[in-house]
Coordinates of C-alpha atoms and ligand atoms in Angstrom, one line a residue:
M10 CA 12.9 22.4 25.3
V11 CA 13.7 21.0 28.7
T12 CA 17.3 21.1 29.7
H13 CA 19.4 18.6 31.6
L14 CA 19.5 20.7 34.6
N15 CA 15.7 20.9 34.7
L16 CA 15.2 17.2 34.0
D17 CA 17.5 16.7 37.0
L18 CA 15.5 19.1 39.1
N19 CA 12.2 17.6 38.2
A20 CA 13.4 14.1 38.8
R21 CA 14.7 15.2 42.2
V22 CA 11.4 16.8 43.2
L23 CA 9.6 13.6 42.2
Q24 CA 12.0 11.6 44.2
V25 CA 11.5 13.7 47.3
F26 CA 7.8 13.5 46.8
L27 CA 7.9 9.7 46.5
F28 CA 10.1 9.5 49.6
F29 CA 7.6 11.4 51.7
N30 CA 4.8 9.2 50.4
K31 CA 6.7 6.1 51.3
V32 CA 7.4 7.4 54.8
K33 CA 3.7 8.1 55.1
G34 CA 2.8 4.6 53.9
S35 CA 5.4 2.7 55.8
S36 CA 4.6 3.7 59.4
D37 CA 2.0 5.5 61.5
S38 CA 4.3 6.0 64.4
P39 CA 4.1 9.5 65.9
G40 CA 6.7 12.0 64.9
K41 CA 7.2 10.5 61.4
I42 CA 6.9 13.1 58.6
T43 CA 3.9 12.8 56.4
F44 CA 3.3 14.8 53.4
S45 CA -0.2 14.2 52.3
F46 CA -1.4 17.6 51.2
V47 CA -0.4 18.1 47.7
F48 CA -1.6 21.2 45.8
D49 CA -3.2 21.0 42.4
L50 CA -3.1 24.5 41.2
K51 CA -5.8 25.8 38.9
V52 CA -5.8 29.3 37.8
G53 CA -8.7 31.6 37.1
K54 CA -11.2 29.6 35.0
G55 CA -8.8 26.7 34.8
V56 CA -6.3 27.9 32.2
D57 CA -3.4 25.6 31.8
D58 CA -0.1 27.5 31.8
M59 CA 2.5 24.9 30.9
A60 CA 3.7 27.1 28.2
G61 CA 4.8 29.7 30.7
V62 CA 6.6 27.1 32.8
E63 CA 8.6 26.0 29.8
Q64 CA 9.4 29.5 28.9
R65 CA 11.0 30.1 32.3
Q66 CA 12.7 26.7 32.4
N67 CA 14.5 27.7 29.3
K68 CA 15.7 30.8 31.0
S69 CA 16.9 29.1 34.2
G70 CA 18.3 26.0 32.6
G71 CA 21.3 27.4 30.8
G72 CA 20.7 25.1 27.8
G73 CA 17.3 26.0 26.4
K74 CA 16.9 29.3 24.6
K75 CA 20.2 30.4 23.2
K76 CA 21.3 33.8 24.3
E77 CA 21.2 36.0 21.2
V78 CA 24.8 37.0 20.9
K79 CA 26.8 36.3 23.9
K80 CA 29.1 39.2 23.7
E81 CA 32.2 39.5 25.9
T82 CA 32.3 42.9 27.6
G83 CA 35.0 41.9 29.9
L84 CA 33.0 43.2 32.8
G85 CA 31.2 40.1 33.8
L86 CA 28.0 40.9 32.1
S87 CA 27.3 39.8 28.5
F88 CA 24.7 42.5 27.8
T89 CA 24.9 46.2 28.3
K90 CA 22.1 48.3 29.8
D91 CA 21.7 50.4 26.6
E92 CA 21.9 47.6 24.1
N93 CA 19.6 45.0 25.5
F94 CA 17.9 46.2 28.7
G95 CA 15.8 43.1 29.3
E96 CA 18.7 40.6 29.1
W97 CA 20.9 43.0 31.1
Y98 CA 18.3 43.2 33.9
S99 CA 17.9 39.4 34.1
E100 CA 21.7 39.0 34.2
V101 CA 22.2 41.7 36.8
V102 CA 19.7 40.3 39.3
V103 CA 21.2 36.8 39.0
N104 CA 24.9 37.7 38.9
G105 CA 24.4 40.3 41.6
E106 CA 23.0 37.4 43.8
M107 CA 19.6 39.0 44.3
I108 CA 17.6 36.3 42.5
E109 CA 17.8 32.7 41.5
Y110 CA 15.4 31.5 38.8
Y111 CA 13.0 28.8 39.8
D112 CA 11.3 26.1 37.8
I113 CA 7.9 27.7 38.0
S114 CA 7.4 30.6 35.6
G115 CA 7.1 33.9 37.3
C116 CA 8.4 32.6 40.7
Y117 CA 11.9 33.6 41.9
I118 CA 14.1 32.8 44.8
L119 CA 14.9 35.9 46.7
R120 CA 18.5 35.5 48.0
P121 CA 19.8 37.2 51.2
W122 CA 21.3 40.1 49.2
A123 CA 17.7 41.1 48.1
I124 CA 16.0 40.2 51.4
S125 CA 18.4 42.4 53.4
I126 CA 17.3 45.4 51.3
W127 CA 13.7 44.5 51.9
E128 CA 14.3 44.2 55.6
I129 CA 15.9 47.7 55.8
M130 CA 12.9 49.3 54.1
Q131 CA 10.6 47.1 56.3
T132 CA 12.3 48.3 59.5
F133 CA 11.8 51.9 58.5
F134 CA 8.2 51.6 57.3
D135 CA 7.2 49.3 60.2
A136 CA 8.5 51.8 62.8
E137 CA 6.7 54.7 61.0
I138 CA 3.3 53.1 60.8
K139 CA 3.6 52.0 64.4
K140 CA 4.0 55.7 65.3
M141 CA 0.7 56.2 63.5
K142 CA -0.8 53.5 65.8
V143 CA -1.1 50.9 63.1
K144 CA -0.8 47.4 64.5
N145 CA 0.5 44.3 62.7
C146 CA -1.5 41.2 62.3
Y147 CA -1.7 38.1 60.1
F148 CA -4.6 36.7 58.2
P149 CA -4.7 33.3 56.5
L150 CA -3.3 32.7 53.0
F151 CA -6.4 30.8 51.9
V152 CA -9.7 32.4 50.9
S153 CA -13.1 30.7 50.6
P154 CA -14.8 31.3 47.3
G155 CA -17.8 32.8 48.9
V156 CA -15.8 35.5 50.7
L157 CA -13.6 36.2 47.7
Q158 CA -16.5 36.9 45.4
K159 CA -18.6 38.8 47.9
E160 CA -17.4 42.2 46.6
K161 CA -18.1 41.5 42.9
D162 CA -17.0 44.8 41.4
H163 CA -13.6 44.4 43.0
I164 CA -12.9 40.9 42.0
E165 CA -14.5 41.0 38.5
G166 CA -11.5 42.2 36.4
F167 CA -9.0 40.3 38.5
A168 CA -10.6 36.8 38.5
P169 CA -8.3 35.3 35.9
E170 CA -5.3 36.0 38.1
V171 CA -6.7 34.2 41.1
A172 CA -5.0 30.8 41.8
W173 CA -7.0 28.0 43.4
V174 CA -6.2 24.9 45.3
T175 CA -8.4 22.1 44.1
K176 CA -7.0 18.9 45.4
S177 CA -5.5 17.4 48.6
G178 CA -3.5 14.3 47.7
E179 CA -5.5 12.5 45.1
S180 CA -8.9 13.7 46.2
E181 CA -10.7 16.7 44.8
L182 CA -11.5 19.3 47.5
E183 CA -15.2 19.6 48.0
V184 CA -14.9 23.4 47.8
P185 CA -11.8 24.8 46.0
I186 CA -9.9 27.4 48.0
A187 CA -8.4 30.5 46.6
I188 CA -4.9 31.8 47.4
R189 CA -5.0 35.5 48.5
P190 CA -4.2 38.0 45.7
T191 CA -4.9 40.8 48.3
S192 CA -6.8 40.6 51.6
E193 CA -9.8 43.0 51.5
T194 CA -12.3 40.2 51.4
V195 CA -10.3 38.1 53.8
M196 CA -10.1 40.8 56.5
Y197 CA -13.3 42.8 56.2
P198 CA -15.8 40.2 57.5
Y199 CA -13.8 40.4 60.8
Y200 CA -13.8 44.2 60.7
S201 CA -17.5 43.9 60.6
K202 CA -17.4 41.7 63.7
W203 CA -14.8 43.7 65.6
I204 CA -16.2 47.2 65.0
R205 CA -19.3 47.9 67.0
G206 CA -19.1 51.5 68.4
H207 CA -17.0 54.6 67.9
R208 CA -14.7 53.4 70.6
D209 CA -13.5 50.6 68.3
L210 CA -12.4 53.2 65.8
P211 CA -10.1 53.8 64.2
L212 CA -9.1 50.3 63.4
K213 CA -5.6 50.2 61.8
L214 CA -4.1 46.9 60.8
N215 CA -1.2 46.0 58.6
Q216 CA 0.3 42.7 57.5
W217 CA 3.6 41.8 56.1
C218 CA 3.0 38.8 53.8
N219 CA 3.1 37.2 50.4
V220 CA 0.4 37.3 47.8
V221 CA -0.2 35.3 44.6
R222 CA -1.4 36.8 41.3
W223 CA -1.2 34.4 38.4
E224 CA 0.0 36.9 35.8
F225 CA 0.0 35.9 32.2
S226 CA 2.1 38.7 30.7
N227 CA 5.9 38.5 30.6
P228 CA 7.1 37.9 34.2
T229 CA 10.0 39.9 35.4
P230 CA 11.9 39.4 38.7
F231 CA 10.6 41.8 41.4
I232 CA 8.6 43.8 38.8
R233 CA 6.0 41.3 37.8
S234 CA 6.2 38.0 39.6
R235 CA 3.4 35.6 40.4
E236 CA 4.2 35.5 44.1
F237 CA 5.6 38.6 45.8
L238 CA 6.1 40.1 49.3
W239 CA 4.4 43.2 50.4
Q240 CA 2.8 45.0 53.3
E241 CA -0.9 45.6 53.1
G242 CA -2.5 48.2 55.4
H243 CA -6.2 48.2 56.0
T244 CA -7.7 50.9 58.1
A245 CA -11.2 52.0 59.1
F246 CA -12.3 55.4 60.4
A247 CA -15.4 57.1 61.7
T248 CA -15.0 60.1 59.3
K249 CA -13.9 60.6 55.7
E250 CA -11.5 63.4 56.8
E251 CA -9.5 61.0 58.9
A252 CA -9.3 58.6 56.0
D253 CA -8.2 61.3 53.6
T254 CA -5.5 62.5 56.0
E255 CA -4.1 59.0 56.3
V256 CA -4.0 58.3 52.6
L257 CA -1.6 61.2 52.2
Q258 CA 0.5 60.3 55.3
I259 CA 1.1 56.8 53.9
L260 CA 1.8 58.2 50.4
E261 CA 4.5 60.4 52.0
L262 CA 6.1 57.3 53.6
Y263 CA 6.2 55.7 50.2
R264 CA 7.8 58.8 48.7
C265 CA 10.4 58.5 51.5
I266 CA 11.1 54.9 50.7
Y267 CA 11.7 55.7 47.1
E268 CA 13.5 59.0 47.3
E269 CA 15.4 58.8 50.6
F270 CA 16.2 55.1 50.8
L271 CA 16.2 53.9 47.2
A272 CA 17.4 57.3 45.7
I273 CA 14.6 57.1 43.1
P274 CA 12.6 60.2 42.2
V275 CA 8.9 59.7 42.2
T276 CA 5.8 61.7 41.5
K277 CA 2.9 61.8 43.9
G278 CA -0.5 62.0 42.4
R279 CA -3.9 60.7 41.8
K280 CA -4.9 57.9 39.5
S281 CA -7.5 58.4 36.7
E282 CA -11.0 56.9 37.1
L283 CA -9.9 54.0 34.7
E284 CA -6.9 53.3 36.8
T285 CA -8.6 53.6 40.2
F286 CA -8.9 50.4 42.2
A287 CA -12.4 49.0 41.5
G288 CA -14.4 49.1 44.6
G289 CA -12.4 52.1 46.0
L290 CA -13.2 55.8 46.0
Y291 CA -9.9 57.2 44.8
T292 CA -6.4 55.9 44.4
T293 CA -3.2 57.8 45.0
S294 CA 0.3 56.5 44.0
V295 CA 3.9 57.3 43.7
E296 CA 5.1 56.8 40.1
A297 CA 8.6 56.2 39.0
F298 CA 10.1 56.1 35.5
I299 CA 12.6 53.8 33.8
P300 CA 14.4 56.0 31.2
N301 CA 16.0 53.0 29.3
T302 CA 12.6 51.5 28.4
G303 CA 10.6 54.7 28.5
R304 CA 8.1 53.1 30.8
G305 CA 6.4 54.5 33.9
I306 CA 6.1 52.2 36.9
Q307 CA 3.6 52.4 39.7
G308 CA 5.8 52.4 42.9
A309 CA 3.1 52.0 45.6
T310 CA -0.5 52.8 46.1
S311 CA -2.6 54.4 48.9
H312 CA -6.3 54.0 48.3
C313 CA -9.3 55.6 50.0
L314 CA -12.0 53.0 49.7
G315 CA -14.8 55.2 50.8
Q316 CA -17.7 53.3 52.1
N317 CA -18.1 50.7 49.3
F318 CA -16.6 47.8 51.3
A319 CA -18.3 48.9 54.4
K320 CA -21.6 48.6 52.6
M321 CA -20.8 45.1 51.3
F322 CA -19.4 43.7 54.5
E323 CA -21.7 45.7 56.8
I324 CA -19.0 47.4 58.7
N325 CA -21.2 49.7 60.8
F326 CA -20.7 51.5 64.1
E327 CA -22.7 53.6 66.5
N328 CA -21.5 57.1 67.2
E329 CA -21.5 59.1 70.5
K330 CA -25.1 60.1 69.9
G331 CA -26.2 56.6 69.3
E332 CA -26.6 57.1 65.6
K333 CA -25.7 54.3 63.1
G334 CA -22.9 55.0 60.6
M335 CA -20.7 53.2 58.1
V336 CA -16.9 53.3 58.4
W337 CA -14.6 55.0 55.9
Q338 CA -11.8 52.7 54.8
N339 CA -8.3 52.9 53.3
S340 CA -5.9 50.3 52.0
W341 CA -2.3 50.7 51.0
A342 CA 0.6 48.7 49.9
Y343 CA 4.2 48.6 48.6
S344 CA 6.0 45.4 47.5
T345 CA 9.3 43.9 46.5
R346 CA 8.7 45.6 43.2
T347 CA 10.6 48.5 44.9
I348 CA 13.8 46.5 44.6
G349 CA 13.4 45.9 40.9
V350 CA 12.9 49.6 40.3
M351 CA 16.1 50.3 42.2
V352 CA 18.0 47.8 40.0
M353 CA 16.6 49.2 36.8
V354 CA 17.3 52.9 37.7
H355 CA 20.8 52.6 39.3
G356 CA 22.3 49.5 37.8
D357 CA 25.1 49.9 35.2
D358 CA 27.3 47.8 32.9
K359 CA 29.3 46.5 35.9
G360 CA 26.2 45.3 37.7
L361 CA 24.1 46.4 40.6
V362 CA 24.5 49.9 42.2
L363 CA 23.1 49.9 45.7
P364 CA 22.2 53.2 47.5
P365 CA 24.1 53.2 50.8
K366 CA 20.9 53.5 52.9
V367 CA 19.6 50.2 51.7
A368 CA 22.8 48.3 51.1
A369 CA 23.4 45.3 53.4
L370 CA 27.0 46.0 53.0
Q371 CA 27.9 49.7 52.6
L372 CA 31.6 49.2 52.3
I373 CA 34.0 46.4 51.4
V374 CA 37.6 46.4 52.5
I375 CA 40.0 44.6 50.1
P376 CA 43.7 43.9 50.9
V377 CA 46.0 44.5 48.0
P378 CA 49.3 42.7 49.0
Y379 CA 52.1 42.7 46.5
K380 CA 54.7 40.0 46.4
D381 CA 57.2 41.2 49.0
A382 CA 54.7 43.3 51.0
D383 CA 53.9 42.9 54.7
T384 CA 50.9 40.8 54.0
Q385 CA 50.1 40.2 57.6
G386 CA 50.3 44.0 58.3
I387 CA 47.9 44.7 55.4
F388 CA 45.4 42.1 56.6
D389 CA 45.6 43.5 60.1
A390 CA 45.0 47.0 58.8
C391 CA 41.9 45.7 56.9
V392 CA 40.5 44.0 60.0
A393 CA 41.2 47.1 62.1
T394 CA 39.5 49.3 59.5
V395 CA 36.4 47.2 59.5
A396 CA 36.3 47.3 63.3
T397 CA 36.6 51.1 63.4
L398 CA 33.8 51.5 60.8
S399 CA 31.5 48.9 62.3
D400 CA 31.8 50.6 65.7
A401 CA 30.7 53.8 64.0
G402 CA 27.6 52.1 62.7
I403 CA 28.8 51.6 59.1
R404 CA 28.0 48.2 57.6
A405 CA 31.5 47.1 56.6
E406 CA 33.3 43.8 56.0
A407 CA 36.7 42.7 54.8
D408 CA 37.2 40.3 51.9
L409 CA 40.2 38.3 53.1
R410 CA 39.6 35.3 50.9
D411 CA 43.0 34.1 49.7
N412 CA 41.8 32.1 46.6
Y413 CA 40.8 35.3 44.7
S414 CA 42.9 38.1 43.3
P415 CA 42.2 41.7 44.3
G416 CA 41.1 42.4 40.8
W417 CA 38.6 39.6 40.8
K418 CA 37.2 40.9 44.2
Y419 CA 36.8 44.4 42.8
S420 CA 34.6 43.1 39.9
N421 CA 32.7 40.8 42.2
W422 CA 31.8 43.5 44.7
E423 CA 31.0 45.9 41.8
M424 CA 28.6 43.3 40.4
K425 CA 27.0 43.2 43.8
G426 CA 26.7 47.0 43.9
V427 CA 28.5 47.7 47.2
P428 CA 28.6 51.5 47.4
L429 CA 32.2 52.0 48.6
R430 CA 35.4 49.9 48.3
I431 CA 38.4 50.4 50.4
E432 CA 41.7 49.1 49.1
I433 CA 44.7 48.7 51.5
G434 CA 48.1 48.1 49.9
P435 CA 51.7 48.5 51.0
R436 CA 51.9 52.2 50.2
D437 CA 48.6 52.8 52.1
L438 CA 50.0 50.9 55.0
A439 CA 53.2 53.0 55.0
N440 CA 51.3 56.3 54.8
N441 CA 48.6 55.3 57.4
Q442 CA 45.9 55.8 54.7
V443 CA 43.4 53.8 52.7
R444 CA 42.2 54.2 49.2
A445 CA 38.4 54.6 48.8
V446 CA 36.7 53.9 45.4
R447 CA 33.1 54.9 44.8
R448 CA 30.8 52.5 43.0
D449 CA 28.5 55.2 41.6
N450 CA 31.2 57.2 39.7
G451 CA 34.5 55.3 40.1
A452 CA 36.1 58.3 41.9
K453 CA 39.2 57.4 43.9
T454 CA 40.2 59.2 47.1
D455 CA 43.1 58.6 49.5
I456 CA 41.9 58.9 53.1
S457 CA 44.1 59.2 56.2
R458 CA 43.1 56.6 58.7
V459 CA 43.0 59.4 61.3
F460 CA 39.8 60.8 59.7
L461 CA 38.4 57.5 58.5
V462 CA 35.0 57.5 60.0
E463 CA 34.0 61.1 59.2
Q464 CA 35.4 60.8 55.6
V465 CA 33.6 57.5 54.9
K466 CA 30.3 58.8 56.4
G467 CA 30.6 61.9 54.2
M468 CA 31.3 59.8 51.1
L469 CA 28.3 57.5 51.7
D470 CA 26.1 60.5 52.1
K471 CA 27.5 61.9 48.8
I472 CA 26.9 58.7 47.0
Q473 CA 23.3 58.5 48.2
Q474 CA 22.7 62.1 47.1
N475 CA 24.5 61.7 43.8
L476 CA 22.5 58.6 42.9
F477 CA 19.3 60.5 43.5
D478 CA 20.5 63.6 41.6
V479 CA 21.7 61.6 38.5
A480 CA 18.4 59.5 38.5
K481 CA 16.4 62.7 38.7
Q482 CA 18.3 64.4 36.0
K483 CA 17.8 61.4 33.7
R484 CA 14.1 61.2 34.5
D485 CA 13.6 64.9 34.0
A486 CA 15.4 64.8 30.7
C487 CA 12.7 62.3 29.5
V488 CA 9.7 64.5 30.5
E489 CA 8.0 66.1 27.6
V490 CA 5.3 68.8 28.2
L491 CA 3.0 68.9 25.2
K492 CA -0.4 69.9 24.0
T493 CA -1.4 68.1 20.8
W494 CA -2.1 64.5 19.7
E495 CA 0.7 64.7 17.0
E496 CA 3.2 65.7 19.6
F497 CA 2.0 63.0 21.9
V498 CA 2.5 60.2 19.3
T499 CA 6.0 61.5 18.5
A500 CA 7.0 61.7 22.1
L501 CA 5.7 58.2 22.8
G502 CA 7.9 56.9 20.0
Q503 CA 10.8 58.7 21.7
K504 CA 10.2 56.9 25.0
K505 CA 9.1 60.1 26.8
L506 CA 7.3 60.6 30.0
I507 CA 4.5 62.9 28.8
L508 CA 2.8 65.6 30.7
A509 CA -0.3 66.8 28.9
P510 CA -3.5 68.7 29.5
W511 CA -6.5 66.4 29.8
C512 CA -10.2 66.7 29.9
D513 CA -10.3 63.9 32.5
E514 CA -12.9 61.8 30.8
E515 CA -12.8 58.0 31.0
D516 CA -13.8 57.4 27.4
V517 CA -11.0 59.7 26.2
E518 CA -8.5 57.6 28.2
K519 CA -10.0 54.4 26.6
D520 CA -9.6 56.0 23.3
V521 CA -6.0 56.9 23.9
K522 CA -5.3 53.3 24.8
A523 CA -7.1 52.1 21.7
R524 CA -5.3 54.5 19.4
T525 CA -1.8 53.6 20.8
K526 CA -2.2 49.9 20.8
G527 CA 0.7 47.9 19.4
D528 CA 3.6 45.6 20.1
M529 CA 5.0 47.9 22.8
G530 CA 1.7 48.1 24.7
A531 CA -0.7 50.9 24.8
A532 CA -0.1 54.3 26.5
K533 CA -2.2 55.1 29.5
S534 CA -2.4 57.8 32.2
L535 CA 0.1 57.3 34.9
C536 CA -1.1 59.9 37.4
T537 CA -2.3 63.4 37.8
P538 CA 0.4 65.0 39.9
F539 CA -0.6 66.9 43.0
E540 CA 1.8 69.6 42.0
Q541 CA 0.0 71.0 39.0
P542 CA 1.6 73.5 36.6
E543 CA -0.6 76.5 35.7
L544 CA -3.3 75.5 33.3
P545 CA -4.1 78.6 31.2
E546 CA -7.8 79.3 30.5
G547 CA -8.9 77.8 27.2
T548 CA -6.2 75.0 27.2
K549 CA -7.5 72.0 25.2
C550 CA -7.2 68.3 26.0
F551 CA -4.4 66.8 23.9
A552 CA -6.5 63.8 23.0
S553 CA -10.1 65.1 22.6
G554 CA -9.8 68.8 22.0
K555 CA -12.3 69.4 24.8
P556 CA -11.5 71.9 27.5
A557 CA -8.6 70.6 29.7
K558 CA -9.2 70.2 33.4
K559 CA -5.7 69.1 34.6
W560 CA -2.2 68.2 33.7
T561 CA -1.7 64.5 33.7
Y562 CA 1.3 62.2 33.1
W563 CA 1.0 59.7 30.3
G564 CA 3.2 57.0 28.9
R565 CA 3.7 53.3 28.4
S566 CA 4.1 51.5 31.7
Y567 CA 5.0 48.2 33.5
Ligands
87F16 C1 -5.6 40.3 41.5 C2 -6.5 39.3 41.8 C3 -7.5 39.6 42.6 C4 -5.0 43.8 42.4 C5 -5.7 41.6 42.1 O1 -3.6 48.1 46.0 C6 -7.7 40.8 43.2 C7 -6.8 41.8 42.9 O2 -7.8 43.4 44.3 C8 -6.9 43.1 43.5 N1 -4.8 42.6 41.8 N2 -6.0 44.0 43.2 C9 -6.1 45.4 43.8 C10 -5.4 45.5 45.1 C11 -5.9 46.6 45.8 C12 -5.2 46.9 47.2 N3 -5.3 45.9 48.1 C13 -4.7 46.2 49.4 C14 -4.0 47.7 47.1 C15 -3.3 48.0 48.4 C16 -3.4 46.9 49.4

């Protein structure tokens, strides 16, 4: 069902389009805007996806699909995290002003509140990889079909997700052009050209960009969207040892983003053969877990590609002795999915909960003037408090809007997840103090303005730590160490994160998938953690009964 809002929007888009066409037709004078390049998007083998568009229109329109039971919680959200996680999530990302739904299924507008989090992580990661001598670059969004299909193994399973441009204006393009889903095949022909001798190595490039993957399964803001932002690093070395070392250095940076910035516990490990990037040698990842849904989620990946792509793209070099060799390559990425994991892990029934390290605004100051109070004095104290904190490097602002009550402002900033709120009322003014309220646990503390900066800094650190500790405790409570198939099936039904001894055979993993197929999706291996518990001699694989080789995490996943 198409809603009024969407009809309006579609009509408007058409109008703007016609306007541009008219401008184009009416005059050829230089400087006039023309808009003659119109995309006709075909996906994979030409599947029409209008059903998906409609599905999302219903979501964004406000009139389409009726919300099941619109329950009043009195907290600004109509669903609780425990009762209906999916609806809760959709509502939190919109009401928290991170996302706006868009009229194309699986595409979302990232609002400043989300982008500022992305930028903070980007600033950290960009500086770290620059210390490792990685250089930024930018390759085109469009890929020619020949290049895209050059590495067949790699593209085979992914082909249905590739989006193609087939038209410009009314005319069919002679050769359709793909939109990058990842850039191996875009970049490596040039690695072949740029790398000649050992002095050209290592070549370490990264790009911050968007990619498009035309997903067909249930799109979710940040977690599974058809266009997303990421960084993709692509490096080439003379030796495997250098490549191996970098894989782990990058993985450590990803752990740092999750654990130190987003306060989300992750497990570092290696992917199974079935889950390894096709065309690569081995894949490592950081894995997070969402207790509410009982699903694992891949946080970021760092691949060693070995020499497979070097072979395909002829990326050769001559060493010091004049001998020919092939480069060893890595590729690694993290994306805006990080933000979705953060919302899922920390958010609560009042909305977003942002870890101080990534919050655009770490602290909001709210005046609480009573009827006969010295309103000007309170406002001045708010402004002065913000100035003091800002000078100390704390991201603080005052909400001095006079058309909202203090109570409304509290809820509003709670919804947006600001880690710390400072209230200043007449009594605080008289006592030269402020009242601080933590977003994570609601704790209230009166702070003397004399010790403001130290106290606030201490509280922000405590919030950051507490968010991590609580998340880790919840995650750990979901871990089930088990050894038999019966226990596995039971644990899966209880939304557990399963650690089980495994024979490490691909067919056995395929079998696990087949045997757990159902409405909720099949179980699969998440990773084999680098930190391995002891595996006693004679331990059997939980799924095949063959001798176990390692402990591996299993579960349903995003
Ligand atoms: C979808 C369509 C086409 C994932 C795809 O992880 C190709 C692909 O190659 C594809 N979805 N992948 C794997 C991406 C591998 C790799 N690329 C660079 C990374 C890290 C950064």
